[in-house]
Structures are given as C-alpha cells and as structure tokens.
C-alpha positions as a LaTeX table, in Angstrom:
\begin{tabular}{lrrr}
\hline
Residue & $x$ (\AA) & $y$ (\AA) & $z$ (\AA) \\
\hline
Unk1 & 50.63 & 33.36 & 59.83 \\
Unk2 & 49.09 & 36.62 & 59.65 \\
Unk3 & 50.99 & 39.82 & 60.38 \\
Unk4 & 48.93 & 43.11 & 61.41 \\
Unk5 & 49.69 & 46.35 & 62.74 \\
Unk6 & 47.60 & 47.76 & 65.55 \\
Unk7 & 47.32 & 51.64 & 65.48 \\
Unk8 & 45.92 & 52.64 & 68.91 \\
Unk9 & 44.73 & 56.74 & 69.77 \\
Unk10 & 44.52 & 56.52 & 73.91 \\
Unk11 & 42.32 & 58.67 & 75.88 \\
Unk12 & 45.00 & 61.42 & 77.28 \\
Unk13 & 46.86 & 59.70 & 80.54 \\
Unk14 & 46.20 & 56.23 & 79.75 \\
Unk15 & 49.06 & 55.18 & 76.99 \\
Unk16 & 51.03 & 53.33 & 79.64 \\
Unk17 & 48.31 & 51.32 & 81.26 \\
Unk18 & 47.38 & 50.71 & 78.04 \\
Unk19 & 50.07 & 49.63 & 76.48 \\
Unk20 & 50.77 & 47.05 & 79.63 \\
Unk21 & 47.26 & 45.45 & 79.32 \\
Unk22 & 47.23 & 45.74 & 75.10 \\
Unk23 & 51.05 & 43.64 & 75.32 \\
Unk24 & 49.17 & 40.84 & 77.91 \\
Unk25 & 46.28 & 39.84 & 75.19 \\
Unk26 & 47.61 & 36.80 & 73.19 \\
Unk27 & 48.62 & 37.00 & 69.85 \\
Unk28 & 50.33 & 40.44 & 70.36 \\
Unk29 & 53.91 & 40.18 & 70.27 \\
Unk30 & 54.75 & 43.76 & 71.32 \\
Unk31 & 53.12 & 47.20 & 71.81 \\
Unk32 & 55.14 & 50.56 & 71.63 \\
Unk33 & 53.79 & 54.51 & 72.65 \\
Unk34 & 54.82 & 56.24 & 70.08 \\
Unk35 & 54.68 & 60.06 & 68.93 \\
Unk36 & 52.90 & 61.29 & 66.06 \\
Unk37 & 48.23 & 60.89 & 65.45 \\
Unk38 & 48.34 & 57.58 & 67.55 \\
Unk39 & 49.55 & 57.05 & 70.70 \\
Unk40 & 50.65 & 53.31 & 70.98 \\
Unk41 & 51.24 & 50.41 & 67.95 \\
Unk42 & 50.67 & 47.02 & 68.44 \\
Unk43 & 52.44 & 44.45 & 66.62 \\
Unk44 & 50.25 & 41.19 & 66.39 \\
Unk45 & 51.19 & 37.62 & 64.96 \\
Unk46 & 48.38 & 35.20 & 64.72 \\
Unk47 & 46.82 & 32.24 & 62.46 \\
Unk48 & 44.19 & 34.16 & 60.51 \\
Unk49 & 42.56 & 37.27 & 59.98 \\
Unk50 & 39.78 & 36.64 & 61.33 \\
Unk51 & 41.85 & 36.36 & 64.67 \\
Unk52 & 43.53 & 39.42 & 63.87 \\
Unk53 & 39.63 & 40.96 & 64.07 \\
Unk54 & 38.81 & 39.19 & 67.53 \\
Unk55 & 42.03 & 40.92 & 68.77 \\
Unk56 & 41.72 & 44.72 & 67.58 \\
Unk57 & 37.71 & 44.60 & 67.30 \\
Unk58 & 36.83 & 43.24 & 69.99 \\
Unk59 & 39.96 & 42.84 & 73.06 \\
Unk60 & 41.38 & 46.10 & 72.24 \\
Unk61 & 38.46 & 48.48 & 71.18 \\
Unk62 & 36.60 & 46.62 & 74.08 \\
Unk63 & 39.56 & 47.99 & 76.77 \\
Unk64 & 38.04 & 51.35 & 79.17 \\
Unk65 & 40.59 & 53.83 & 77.44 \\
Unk66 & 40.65 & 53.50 & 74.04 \\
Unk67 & 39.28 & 55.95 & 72.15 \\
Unk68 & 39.99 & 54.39 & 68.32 \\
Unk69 & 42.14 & 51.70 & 66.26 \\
Unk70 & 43.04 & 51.41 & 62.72 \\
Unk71 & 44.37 & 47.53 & 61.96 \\
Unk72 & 46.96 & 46.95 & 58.68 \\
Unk73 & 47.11 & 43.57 & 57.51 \\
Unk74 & 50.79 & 43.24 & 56.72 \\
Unk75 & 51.14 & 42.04 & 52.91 \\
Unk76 & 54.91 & 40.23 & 52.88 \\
\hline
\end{tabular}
C-alpha cells in the first residue's frame, strides 16, 4: 500500500465544499481544513503510486475550486 499526503490551497470560500467532495473520491481516507499555506490535507491510502497520481493529478486538481496541490509520498 501506498501512503500519500494531499496538500490542498482552496480558492477563498470553498474549503468546506471542498473538503466534502475531496473525502467522497476513493482511495482518500480522510481530508482535514487546516490553518497555516494550505487550506485542507488529504490523507490517501491506495495500491500504487501511480494511483496516488490519478487521485491528486487528475480528481482533485480537476475539482472547480482548487487552486494548487503538493502530493508527499509517505516513506514508512
């Protein structure tokens, strides 16, 4: 299994819709707003990375509201 973190920046007023529809996309286990220079962290477990890419390349950077990501590939 392959571990990543999701960091999501929102455009301003959207965190909680986003958050809602990044949580529904399979593979994610959980997605938190947060305070700080992103506004919500996914948490995704899934078979490979290239799975990992499908999610924050293309489901998440593809959702109206999303301005950028940055995706860590847990190590452990």
């Amino acid at each position: 299994m392959v571990t990543a973190f999701i960091m999501i920046k929102a455009n301003t007023g959207e965190a909680d819709r986003l958050r809602d529809t990044v949580e529904a996309i399979e593979g994610v286990e959980s997605a938190h707003i947060v305070a700080g220079d992103v506004d919500i962290i996914a948490k995704a477990r899934v078979e490979t990375p290239a799975a990992v890419k499908e999610i924050s390349a293309t489901r998440i950077q593809g959702i109206q509201g999303v301005e950028d990501t940055q995706t860590y590939i847990a190590m452990d």
